[in-house]
PDB file of C-alpha atoms in Angstrom:
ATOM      1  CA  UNK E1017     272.254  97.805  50.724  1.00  0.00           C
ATOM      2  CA  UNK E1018     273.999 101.064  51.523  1.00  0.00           C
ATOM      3  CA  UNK E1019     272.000 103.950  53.057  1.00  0.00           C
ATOM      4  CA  UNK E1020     271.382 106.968  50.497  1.00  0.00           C
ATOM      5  CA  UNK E1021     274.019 109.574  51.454  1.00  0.00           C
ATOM      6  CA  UNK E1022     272.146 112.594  53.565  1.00  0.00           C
ATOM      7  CA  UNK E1023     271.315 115.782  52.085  1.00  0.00           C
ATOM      8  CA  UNK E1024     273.502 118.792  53.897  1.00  0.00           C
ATOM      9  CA  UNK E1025     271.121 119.937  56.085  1.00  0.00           C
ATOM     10  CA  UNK E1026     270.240 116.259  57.252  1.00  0.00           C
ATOM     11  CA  UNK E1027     273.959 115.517  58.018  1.00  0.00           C
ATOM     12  CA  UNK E1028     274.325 119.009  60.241  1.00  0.00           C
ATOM     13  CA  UNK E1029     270.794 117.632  61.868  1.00  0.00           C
ATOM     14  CA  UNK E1030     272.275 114.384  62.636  1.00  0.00           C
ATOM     15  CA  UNK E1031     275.987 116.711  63.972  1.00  0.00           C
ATOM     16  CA  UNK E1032     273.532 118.664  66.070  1.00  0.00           C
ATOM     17  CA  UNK E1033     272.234 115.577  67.820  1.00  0.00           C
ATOM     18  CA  UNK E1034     275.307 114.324  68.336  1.00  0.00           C
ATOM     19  CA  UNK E1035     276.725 117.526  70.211  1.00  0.00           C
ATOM     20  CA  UNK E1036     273.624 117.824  72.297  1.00  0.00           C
ATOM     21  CA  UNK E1037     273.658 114.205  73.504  1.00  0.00           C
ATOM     22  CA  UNK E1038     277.493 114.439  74.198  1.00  0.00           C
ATOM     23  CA  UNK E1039     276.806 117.759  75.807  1.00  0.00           C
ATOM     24  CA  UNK E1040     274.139 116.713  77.972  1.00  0.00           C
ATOM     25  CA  UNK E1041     273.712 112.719  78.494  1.00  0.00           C
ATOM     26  CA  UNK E1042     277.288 111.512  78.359  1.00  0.00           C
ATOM     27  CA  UNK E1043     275.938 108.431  79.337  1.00  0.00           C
ATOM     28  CA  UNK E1044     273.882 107.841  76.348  1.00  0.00           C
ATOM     29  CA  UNK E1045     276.788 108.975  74.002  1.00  0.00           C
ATOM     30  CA  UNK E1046     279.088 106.857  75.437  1.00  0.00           C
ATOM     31  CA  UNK E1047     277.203 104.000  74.670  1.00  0.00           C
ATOM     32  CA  UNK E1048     276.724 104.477  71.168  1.00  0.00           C
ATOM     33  CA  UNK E1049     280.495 103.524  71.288  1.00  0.00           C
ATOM     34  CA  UNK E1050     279.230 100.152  71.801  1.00  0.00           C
ATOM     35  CA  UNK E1051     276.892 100.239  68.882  1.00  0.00           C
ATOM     36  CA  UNK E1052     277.785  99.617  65.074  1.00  0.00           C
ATOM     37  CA  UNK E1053     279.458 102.501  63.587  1.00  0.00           C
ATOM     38  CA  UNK E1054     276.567 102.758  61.142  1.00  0.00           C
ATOM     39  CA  UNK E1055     273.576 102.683  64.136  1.00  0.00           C
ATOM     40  CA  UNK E1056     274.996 105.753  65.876  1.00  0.00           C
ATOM     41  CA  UNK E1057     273.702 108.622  64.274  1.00  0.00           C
ATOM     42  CA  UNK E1058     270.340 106.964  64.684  1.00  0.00           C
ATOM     43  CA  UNK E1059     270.947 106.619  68.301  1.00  0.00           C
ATOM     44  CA  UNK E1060     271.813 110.152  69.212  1.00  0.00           C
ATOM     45  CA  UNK E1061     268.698 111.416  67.349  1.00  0.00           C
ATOM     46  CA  UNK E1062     266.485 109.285  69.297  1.00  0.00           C
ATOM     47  CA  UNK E1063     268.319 110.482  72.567  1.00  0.00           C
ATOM     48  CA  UNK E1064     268.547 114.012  71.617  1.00  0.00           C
ATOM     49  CA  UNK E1065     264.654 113.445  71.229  1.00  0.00           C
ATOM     50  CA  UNK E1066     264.687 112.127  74.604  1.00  0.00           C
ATOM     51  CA  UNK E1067     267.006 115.405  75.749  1.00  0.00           C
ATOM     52  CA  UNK E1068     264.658 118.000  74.206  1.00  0.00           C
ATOM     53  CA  UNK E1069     261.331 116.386  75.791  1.00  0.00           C
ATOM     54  CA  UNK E1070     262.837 115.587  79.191  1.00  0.00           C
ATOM     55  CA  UNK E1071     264.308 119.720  79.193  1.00  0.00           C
ATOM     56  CA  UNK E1072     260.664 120.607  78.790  1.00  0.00           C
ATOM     57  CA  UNK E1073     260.152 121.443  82.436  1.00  0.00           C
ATOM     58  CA  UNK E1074     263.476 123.407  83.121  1.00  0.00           C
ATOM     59  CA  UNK E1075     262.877 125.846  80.192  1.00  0.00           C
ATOM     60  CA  UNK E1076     259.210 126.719  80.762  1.00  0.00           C
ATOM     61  CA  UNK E1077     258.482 129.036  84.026  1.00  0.00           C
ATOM     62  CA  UNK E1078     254.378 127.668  84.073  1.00  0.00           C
ATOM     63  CA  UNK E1079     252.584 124.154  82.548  1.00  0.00           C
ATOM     64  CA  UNK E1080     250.872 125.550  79.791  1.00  0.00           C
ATOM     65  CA  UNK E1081     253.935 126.670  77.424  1.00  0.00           C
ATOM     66  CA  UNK E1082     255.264 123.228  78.709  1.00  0.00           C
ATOM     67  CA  UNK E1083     252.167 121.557  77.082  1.00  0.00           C
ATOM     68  CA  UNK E1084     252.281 123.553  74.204  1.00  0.00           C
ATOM     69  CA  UNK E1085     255.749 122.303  73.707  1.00  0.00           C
ATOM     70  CA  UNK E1086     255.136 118.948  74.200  1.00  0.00           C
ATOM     71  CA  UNK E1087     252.314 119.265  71.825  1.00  0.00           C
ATOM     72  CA  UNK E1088     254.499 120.498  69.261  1.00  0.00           C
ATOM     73  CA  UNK E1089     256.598 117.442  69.407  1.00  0.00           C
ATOM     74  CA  UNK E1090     253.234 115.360  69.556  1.00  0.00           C
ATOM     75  CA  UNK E1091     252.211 117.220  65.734  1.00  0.00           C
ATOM     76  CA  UNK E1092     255.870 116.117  64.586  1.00  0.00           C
ATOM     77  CA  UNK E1093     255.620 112.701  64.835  1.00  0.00           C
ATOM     78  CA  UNK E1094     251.785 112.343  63.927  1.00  0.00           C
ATOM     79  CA  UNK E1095     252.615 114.306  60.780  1.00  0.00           C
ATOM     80  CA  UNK E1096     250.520 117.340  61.837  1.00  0.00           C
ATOM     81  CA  UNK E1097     253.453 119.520  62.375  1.00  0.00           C
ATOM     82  CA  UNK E1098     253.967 122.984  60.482  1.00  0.00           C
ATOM     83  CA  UNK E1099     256.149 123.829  58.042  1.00  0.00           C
ATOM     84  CA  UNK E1100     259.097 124.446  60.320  1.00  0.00           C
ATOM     85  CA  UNK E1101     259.386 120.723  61.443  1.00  0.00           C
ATOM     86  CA  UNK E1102     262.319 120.570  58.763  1.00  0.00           C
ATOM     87  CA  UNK E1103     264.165 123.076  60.459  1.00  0.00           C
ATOM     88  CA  UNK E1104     264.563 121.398  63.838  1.00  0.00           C
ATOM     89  CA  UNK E1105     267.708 119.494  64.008  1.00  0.00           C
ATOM     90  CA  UNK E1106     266.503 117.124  66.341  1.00  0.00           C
ATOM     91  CA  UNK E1107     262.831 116.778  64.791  1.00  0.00           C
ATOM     92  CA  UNK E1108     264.781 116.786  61.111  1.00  0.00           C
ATOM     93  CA  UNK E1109     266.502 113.603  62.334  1.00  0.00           C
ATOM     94  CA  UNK E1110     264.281 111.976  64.359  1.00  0.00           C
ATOM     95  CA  UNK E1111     261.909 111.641  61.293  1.00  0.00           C
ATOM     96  CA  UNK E1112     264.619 110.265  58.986  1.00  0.00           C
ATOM     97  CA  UNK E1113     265.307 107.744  61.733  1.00  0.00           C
ATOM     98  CA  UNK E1114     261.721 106.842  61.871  1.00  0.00           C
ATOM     99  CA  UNK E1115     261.016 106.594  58.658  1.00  0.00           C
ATOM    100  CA  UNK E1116     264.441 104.742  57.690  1.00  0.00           C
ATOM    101  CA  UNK E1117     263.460 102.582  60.321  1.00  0.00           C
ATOM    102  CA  UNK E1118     260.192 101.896  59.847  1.00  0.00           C
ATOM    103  CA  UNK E1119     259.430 102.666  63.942  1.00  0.00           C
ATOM    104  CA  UNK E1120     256.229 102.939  65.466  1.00  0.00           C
ATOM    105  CA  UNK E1121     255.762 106.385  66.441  1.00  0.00           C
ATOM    106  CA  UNK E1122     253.064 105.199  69.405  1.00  0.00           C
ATOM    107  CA  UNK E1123     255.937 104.622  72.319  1.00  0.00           C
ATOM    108  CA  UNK E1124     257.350 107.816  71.353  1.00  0.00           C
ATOM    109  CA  UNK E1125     254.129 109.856  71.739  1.00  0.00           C
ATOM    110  CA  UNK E1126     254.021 108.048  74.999  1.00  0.00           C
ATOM    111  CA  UNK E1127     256.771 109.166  76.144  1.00  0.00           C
ATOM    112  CA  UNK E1128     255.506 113.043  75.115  1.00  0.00           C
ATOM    113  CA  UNK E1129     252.382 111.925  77.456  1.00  0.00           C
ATOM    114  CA  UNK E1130     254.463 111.068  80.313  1.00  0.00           C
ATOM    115  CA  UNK E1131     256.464 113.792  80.589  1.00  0.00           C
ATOM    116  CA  UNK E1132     253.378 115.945  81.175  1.00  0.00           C
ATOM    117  CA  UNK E1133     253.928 114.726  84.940  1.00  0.00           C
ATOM    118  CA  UNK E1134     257.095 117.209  84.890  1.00  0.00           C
ATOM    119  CA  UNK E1135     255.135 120.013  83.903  1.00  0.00           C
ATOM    120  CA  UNK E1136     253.463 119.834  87.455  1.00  0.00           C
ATOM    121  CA  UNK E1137     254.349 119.201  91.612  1.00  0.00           C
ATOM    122  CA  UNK E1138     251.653 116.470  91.830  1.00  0.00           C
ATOM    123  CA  UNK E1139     253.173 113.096  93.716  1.00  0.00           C
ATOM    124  CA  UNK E1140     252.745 109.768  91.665  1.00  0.00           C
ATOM    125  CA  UNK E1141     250.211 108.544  93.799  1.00  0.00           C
ATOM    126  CA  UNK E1142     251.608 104.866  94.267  1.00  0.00           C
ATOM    127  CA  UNK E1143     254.679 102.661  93.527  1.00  0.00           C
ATOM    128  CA  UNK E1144     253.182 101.698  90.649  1.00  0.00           C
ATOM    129  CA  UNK E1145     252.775 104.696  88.745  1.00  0.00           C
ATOM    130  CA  UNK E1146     255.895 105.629  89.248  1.00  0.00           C
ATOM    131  CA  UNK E1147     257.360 102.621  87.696  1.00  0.00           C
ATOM    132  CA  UNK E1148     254.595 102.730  85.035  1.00  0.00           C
ATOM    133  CA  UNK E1149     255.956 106.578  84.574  1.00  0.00           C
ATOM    134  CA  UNK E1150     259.761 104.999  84.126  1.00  0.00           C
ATOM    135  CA  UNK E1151     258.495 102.621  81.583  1.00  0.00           C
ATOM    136  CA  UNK E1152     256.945 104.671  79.410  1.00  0.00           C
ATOM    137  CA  UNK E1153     260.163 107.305  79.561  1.00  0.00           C
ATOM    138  CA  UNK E1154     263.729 105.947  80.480  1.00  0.00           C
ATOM    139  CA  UNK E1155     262.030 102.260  79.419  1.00  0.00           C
ATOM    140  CA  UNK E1156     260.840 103.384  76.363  1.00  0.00           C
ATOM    141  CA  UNK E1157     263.539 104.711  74.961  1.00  0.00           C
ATOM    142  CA  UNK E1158     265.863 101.609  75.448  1.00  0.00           C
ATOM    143  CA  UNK E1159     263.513  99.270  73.505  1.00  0.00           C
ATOM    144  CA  UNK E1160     263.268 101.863  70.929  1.00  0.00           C
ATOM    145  CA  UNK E1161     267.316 101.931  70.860  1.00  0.00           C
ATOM    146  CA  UNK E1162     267.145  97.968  70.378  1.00  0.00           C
ATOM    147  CA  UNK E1163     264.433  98.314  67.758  1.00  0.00           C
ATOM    148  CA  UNK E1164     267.178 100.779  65.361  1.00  0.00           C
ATOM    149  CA  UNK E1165     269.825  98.087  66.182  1.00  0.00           C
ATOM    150  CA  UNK E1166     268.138  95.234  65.243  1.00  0.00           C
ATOM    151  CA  UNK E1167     266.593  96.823  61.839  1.00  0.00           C
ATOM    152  CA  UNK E1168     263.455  97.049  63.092  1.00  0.00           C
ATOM    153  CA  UNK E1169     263.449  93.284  63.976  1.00  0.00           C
ATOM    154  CA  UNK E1170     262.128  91.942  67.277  1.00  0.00           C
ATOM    155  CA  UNK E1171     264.395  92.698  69.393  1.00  0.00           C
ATOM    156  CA  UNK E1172     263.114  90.231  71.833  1.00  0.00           C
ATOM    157  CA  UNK E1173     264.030  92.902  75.082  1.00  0.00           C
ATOM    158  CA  UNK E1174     260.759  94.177  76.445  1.00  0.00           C
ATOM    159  CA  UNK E1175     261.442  92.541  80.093  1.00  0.00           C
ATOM    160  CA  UNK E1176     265.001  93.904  80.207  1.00  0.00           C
ATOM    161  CA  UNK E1177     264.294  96.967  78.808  1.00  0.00           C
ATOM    162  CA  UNK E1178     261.093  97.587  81.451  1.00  0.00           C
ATOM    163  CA  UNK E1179     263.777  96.508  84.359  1.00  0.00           C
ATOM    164  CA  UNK E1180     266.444  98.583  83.113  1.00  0.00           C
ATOM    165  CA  UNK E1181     264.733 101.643  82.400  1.00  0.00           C
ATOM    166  CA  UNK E1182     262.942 101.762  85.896  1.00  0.00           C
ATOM    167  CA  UNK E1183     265.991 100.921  87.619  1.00  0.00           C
ATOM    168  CA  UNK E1184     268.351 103.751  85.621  1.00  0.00           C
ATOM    169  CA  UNK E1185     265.464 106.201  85.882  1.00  0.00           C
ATOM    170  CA  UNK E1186     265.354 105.550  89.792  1.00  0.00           C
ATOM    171  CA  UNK E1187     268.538 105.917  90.505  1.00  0.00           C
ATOM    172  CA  UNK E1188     268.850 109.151  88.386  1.00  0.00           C
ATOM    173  CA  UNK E1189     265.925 110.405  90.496  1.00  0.00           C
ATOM    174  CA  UNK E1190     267.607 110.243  93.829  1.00  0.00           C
ATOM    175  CA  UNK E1191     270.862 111.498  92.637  1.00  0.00           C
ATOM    176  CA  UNK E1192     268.839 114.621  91.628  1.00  0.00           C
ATOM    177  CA  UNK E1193     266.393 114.560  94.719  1.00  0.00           C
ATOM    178  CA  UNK E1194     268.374 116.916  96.692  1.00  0.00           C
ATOM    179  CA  UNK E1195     268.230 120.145  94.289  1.00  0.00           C
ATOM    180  CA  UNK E1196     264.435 119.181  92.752  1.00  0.00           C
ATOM    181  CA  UNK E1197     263.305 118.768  96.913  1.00  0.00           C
ATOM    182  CA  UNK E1198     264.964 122.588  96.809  1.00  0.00           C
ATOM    183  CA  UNK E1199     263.025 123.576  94.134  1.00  0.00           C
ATOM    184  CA  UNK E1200     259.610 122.106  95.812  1.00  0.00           C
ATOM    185  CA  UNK E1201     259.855 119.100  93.282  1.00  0.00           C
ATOM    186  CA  UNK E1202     259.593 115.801  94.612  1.00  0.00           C
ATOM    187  CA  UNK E1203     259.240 112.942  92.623  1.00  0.00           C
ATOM    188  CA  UNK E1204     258.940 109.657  95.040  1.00  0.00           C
ATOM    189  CA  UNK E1205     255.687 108.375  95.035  1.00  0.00           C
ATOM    190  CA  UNK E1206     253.045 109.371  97.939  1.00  0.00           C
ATOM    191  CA  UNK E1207     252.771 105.834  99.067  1.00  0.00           C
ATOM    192  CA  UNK E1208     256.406 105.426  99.573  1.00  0.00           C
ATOM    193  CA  UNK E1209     256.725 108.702 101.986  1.00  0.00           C
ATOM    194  CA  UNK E1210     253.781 107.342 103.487  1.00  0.00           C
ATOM    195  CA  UNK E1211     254.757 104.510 104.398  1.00  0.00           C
ATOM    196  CA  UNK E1212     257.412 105.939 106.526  1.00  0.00           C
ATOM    197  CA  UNK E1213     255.652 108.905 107.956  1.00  0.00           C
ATOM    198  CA  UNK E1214     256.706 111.411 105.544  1.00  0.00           C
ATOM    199  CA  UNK E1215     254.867 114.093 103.207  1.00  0.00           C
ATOM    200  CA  UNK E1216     256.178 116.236 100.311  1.00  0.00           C
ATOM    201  CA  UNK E1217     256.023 119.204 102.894  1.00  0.00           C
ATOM    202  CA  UNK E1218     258.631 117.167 105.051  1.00  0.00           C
ATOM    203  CA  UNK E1219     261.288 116.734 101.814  1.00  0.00           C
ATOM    204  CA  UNK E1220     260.426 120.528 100.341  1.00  0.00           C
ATOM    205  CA  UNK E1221     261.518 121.924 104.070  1.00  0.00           C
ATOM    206  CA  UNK E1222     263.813 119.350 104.975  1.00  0.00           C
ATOM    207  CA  UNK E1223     262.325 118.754 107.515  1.00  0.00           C
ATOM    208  CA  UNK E1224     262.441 114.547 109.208  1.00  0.00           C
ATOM    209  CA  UNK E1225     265.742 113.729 107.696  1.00  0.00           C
ATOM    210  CA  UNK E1226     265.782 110.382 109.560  1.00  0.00           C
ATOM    211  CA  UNK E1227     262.597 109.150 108.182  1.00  0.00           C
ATOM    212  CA  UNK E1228     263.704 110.781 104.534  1.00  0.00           C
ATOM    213  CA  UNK E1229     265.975 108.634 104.760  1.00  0.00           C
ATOM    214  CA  UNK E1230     263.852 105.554 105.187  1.00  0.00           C
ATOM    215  CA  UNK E1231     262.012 106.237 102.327  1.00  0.00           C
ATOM    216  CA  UNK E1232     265.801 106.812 100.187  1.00  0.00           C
ATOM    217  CA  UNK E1233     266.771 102.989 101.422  1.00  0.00           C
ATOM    218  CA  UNK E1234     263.266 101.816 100.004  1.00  0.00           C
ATOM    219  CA  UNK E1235     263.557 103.841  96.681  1.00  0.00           C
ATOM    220  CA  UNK E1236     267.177 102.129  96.377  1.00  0.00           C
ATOM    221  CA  UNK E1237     265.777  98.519  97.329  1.00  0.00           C
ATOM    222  CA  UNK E1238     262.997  99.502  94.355  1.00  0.00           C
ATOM    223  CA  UNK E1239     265.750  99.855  92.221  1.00  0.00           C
ATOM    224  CA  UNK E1240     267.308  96.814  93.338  1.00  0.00           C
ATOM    225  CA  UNK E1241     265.076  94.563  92.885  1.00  0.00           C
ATOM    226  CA  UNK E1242     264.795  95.449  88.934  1.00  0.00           C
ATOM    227  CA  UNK E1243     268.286  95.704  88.645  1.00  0.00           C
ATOM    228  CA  UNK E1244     268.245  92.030  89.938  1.00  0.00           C
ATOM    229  CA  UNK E1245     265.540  91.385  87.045  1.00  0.00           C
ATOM    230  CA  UNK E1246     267.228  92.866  84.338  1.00  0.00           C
ATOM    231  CA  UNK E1247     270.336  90.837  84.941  1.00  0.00           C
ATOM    232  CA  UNK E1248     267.939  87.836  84.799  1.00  0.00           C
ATOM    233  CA  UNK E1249     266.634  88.971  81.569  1.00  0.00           C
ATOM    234  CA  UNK E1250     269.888  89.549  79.673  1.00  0.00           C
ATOM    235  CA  UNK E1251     270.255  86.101  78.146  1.00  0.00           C
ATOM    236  CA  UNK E1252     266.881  86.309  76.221  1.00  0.00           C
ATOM    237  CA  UNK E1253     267.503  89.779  74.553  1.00  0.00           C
ATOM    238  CA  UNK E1254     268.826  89.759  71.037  1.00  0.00           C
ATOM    239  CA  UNK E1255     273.464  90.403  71.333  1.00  0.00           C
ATOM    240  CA  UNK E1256     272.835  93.061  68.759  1.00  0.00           C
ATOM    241  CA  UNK E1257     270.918  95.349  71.378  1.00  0.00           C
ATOM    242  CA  UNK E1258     274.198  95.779  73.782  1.00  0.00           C
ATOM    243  CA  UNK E1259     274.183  99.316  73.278  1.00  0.00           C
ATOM    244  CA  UNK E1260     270.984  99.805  74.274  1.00  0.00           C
ATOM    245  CA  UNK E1261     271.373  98.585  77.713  1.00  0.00           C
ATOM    246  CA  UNK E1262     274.967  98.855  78.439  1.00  0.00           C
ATOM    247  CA  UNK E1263     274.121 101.944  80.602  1.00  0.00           C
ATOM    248  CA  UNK E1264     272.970  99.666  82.899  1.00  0.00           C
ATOM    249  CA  UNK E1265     276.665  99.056  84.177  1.00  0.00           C
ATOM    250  CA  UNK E1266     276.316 102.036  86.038  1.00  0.00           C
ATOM    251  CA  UNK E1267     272.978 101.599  88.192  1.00  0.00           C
ATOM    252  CA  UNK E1268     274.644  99.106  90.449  1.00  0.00           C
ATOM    253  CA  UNK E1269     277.852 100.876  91.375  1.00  0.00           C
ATOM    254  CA  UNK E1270     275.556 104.590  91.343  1.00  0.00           C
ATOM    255  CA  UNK E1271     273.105 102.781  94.110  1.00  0.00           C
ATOM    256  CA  UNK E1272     276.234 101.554  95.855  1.00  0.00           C
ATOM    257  CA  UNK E1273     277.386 104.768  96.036  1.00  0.00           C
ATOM    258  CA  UNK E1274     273.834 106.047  97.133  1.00  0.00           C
ATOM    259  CA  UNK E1275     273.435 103.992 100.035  1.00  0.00           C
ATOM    260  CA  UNK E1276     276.307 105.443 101.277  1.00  0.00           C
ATOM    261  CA  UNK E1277     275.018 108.939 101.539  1.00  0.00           C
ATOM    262  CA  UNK E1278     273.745 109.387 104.624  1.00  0.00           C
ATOM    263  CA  UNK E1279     272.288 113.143 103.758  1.00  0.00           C
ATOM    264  CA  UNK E1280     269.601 112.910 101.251  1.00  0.00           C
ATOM    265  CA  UNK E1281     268.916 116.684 101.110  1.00  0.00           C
ATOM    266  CA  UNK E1282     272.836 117.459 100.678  1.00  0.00           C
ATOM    267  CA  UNK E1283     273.540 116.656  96.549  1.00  0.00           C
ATOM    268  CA  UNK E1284     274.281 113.258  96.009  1.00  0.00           C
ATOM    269  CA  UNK E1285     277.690 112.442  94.132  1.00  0.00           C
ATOM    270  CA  UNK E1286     278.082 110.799  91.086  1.00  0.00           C
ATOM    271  CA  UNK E1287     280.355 108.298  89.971  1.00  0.00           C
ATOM    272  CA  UNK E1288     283.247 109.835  88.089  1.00  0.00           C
ATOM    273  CA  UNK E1289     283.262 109.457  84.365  1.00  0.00           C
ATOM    274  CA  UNK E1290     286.414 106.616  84.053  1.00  0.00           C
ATOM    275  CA  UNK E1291     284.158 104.780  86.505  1.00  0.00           C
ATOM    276  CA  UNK E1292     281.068 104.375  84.235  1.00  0.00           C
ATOM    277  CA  UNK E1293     283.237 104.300  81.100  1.00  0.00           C
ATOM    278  CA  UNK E1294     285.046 101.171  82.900  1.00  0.00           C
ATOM    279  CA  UNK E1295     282.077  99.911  84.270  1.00  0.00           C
ATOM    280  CA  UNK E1296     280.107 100.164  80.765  1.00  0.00           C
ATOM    281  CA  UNK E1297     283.673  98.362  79.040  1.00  0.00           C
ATOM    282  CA  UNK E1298     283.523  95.346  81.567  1.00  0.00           C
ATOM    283  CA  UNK E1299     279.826  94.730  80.950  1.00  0.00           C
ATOM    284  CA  UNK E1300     279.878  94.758  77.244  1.00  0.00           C
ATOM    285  CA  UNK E1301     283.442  91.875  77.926  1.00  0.00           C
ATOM    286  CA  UNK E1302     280.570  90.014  80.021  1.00  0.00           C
ATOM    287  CA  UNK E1303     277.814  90.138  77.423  1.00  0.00           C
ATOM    288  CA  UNK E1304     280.348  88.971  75.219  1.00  0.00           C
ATOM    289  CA  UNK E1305     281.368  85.845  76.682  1.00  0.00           C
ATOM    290  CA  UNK E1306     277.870  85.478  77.076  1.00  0.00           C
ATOM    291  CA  UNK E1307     277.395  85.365  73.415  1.00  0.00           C
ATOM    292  CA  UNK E1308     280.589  82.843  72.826  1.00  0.00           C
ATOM    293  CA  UNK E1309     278.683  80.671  75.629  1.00  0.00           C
ATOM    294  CA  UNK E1310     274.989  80.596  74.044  1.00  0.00           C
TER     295      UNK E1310
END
């Protein structure tokens, strides 16, 4: 059965999204190329969602209007929000997309939850919160993605969408580790600098770049092994779900190109766009013959 057609506003909500996730997370917009023409407005609300909380830190100067913030986006999805909920383009289409849907709104306020941990300096105490952190973020919002393309049906990714999400999410955090570690932000966990003799005084100061170093071969190794995972996990995730995870074409040839840079606190380049938009084109041609093969 055909969707209802969207009121006005609703269609410039769903417009807005669009042009914030192409403005922002080209990434994420490019992969909705993969996805069913129909599925692609739904997919740039959720990651326009996923813009807005993630900005949270870079637009407030102190926590608490970060909190308050994030608690406004907390009362939007619990139903709690005030009357201007409507007239948020993102919040506008994020509820038609839930309700349409029929998604859980728990992951999503979990997400809100995690990204508290941006409002402050304090290190992720071990490996493992850091990689519970990814999960409930970057993670999160994959296996939401697969969720809206498989019409709310199990989409039967939870392992590949835990391994991708923690390896994307790591590799986006050492590409940015040079200008956060400027701005006294450091967001490896205290066990890994530990490990190699290091503290978040060292990184703010730049001070022990051999050692830094150390700890920027184990974060990429981290992000290795559930690179390695993910690509294990493929064949049991539903074929409609490709363009939830075909962003994770780029994490290989991004840590490639990260354990090349010898200067973690010099800015780290990226790949260019042709190279993820190729790199996203060959995977999907994989996970195709994939498909023909099952």
């Amino acid at each position: 059965m055909d969707a209802p057609p969207r009121s006005e506003a609703l269609s410039a909500a769903f417009a807005h999204c669009d042009a914030a996730v192409r403005e922002s997370d080209k990434d994420r917009w490019l992969a909705c190329l993969f996805a069913p023409e129909d599925k692609r407005a739904d997919l740039l609300a959720l990651y326009a969602f996923n813009l807005e909380v993630a900005s949270v830190r870079e637009r407030v100067r102190e926590a608490l209007p970060g909190e308050v913030r994030l608690q406004w986006w907390r009362d939007v999805l619990e139903g709690a929000g005030r009357g201007d909920v409507q007239s948020h383009p993102v919040a506008a289409a994020l509820l038609d997309v839930v309700q349409r849907h029929r998604l859980s709104v728990a992951p999503l306020v979990a997400l809100i939850d995690a990204r508290v941990a941006d409002l402050y300096d304090d290190l992720f105490p071990t490996v493992g919160d850091l990689e519970g952190y990814c999960g409930e973020t970057s993670s999160a919002v994959m296996q939401m993605a697969a969720l809206i393309l498989c019409g709310g049906d199990d989409p039967r990714s939870a392992d590949l969408a835990g391994h991708v999400g923690i390896a994307y999410a790591v590799a986006g955090m050492l590409r940015s580790f040079a200008p956060l570690a400027a701005a006294g932000r450091v967001q490896l966990p205290a066990d890994m600098l530990e490990s190699k003799g290091v503290t978040r005084e060292d990184i703010v100061a730049r001070q022990k770049p051999e050692a830094v170093r150390l700890v920027w071969d184990e974060a990429i190794a981290l992000a290795r092994r559930h690179l390695a995972a993910a690509e294990a996990a493929m064949s049991g995730a539903d074929r409609r779900t490709l363009a939830a995870f075909v962003g994770l074409a780029t994490v290989g040839p991004r840590l490639d190109r990260l354990s090349r840079h010898t200067d973690p606190f010099a800015p780290a380049p990226d790949l260019p766009q042709w190279r993820r938009q190729w790199a996203m084109w060959r995977w999907a041609r994989r996970w195709a013959r994939q498909d023909r093969r099952a």
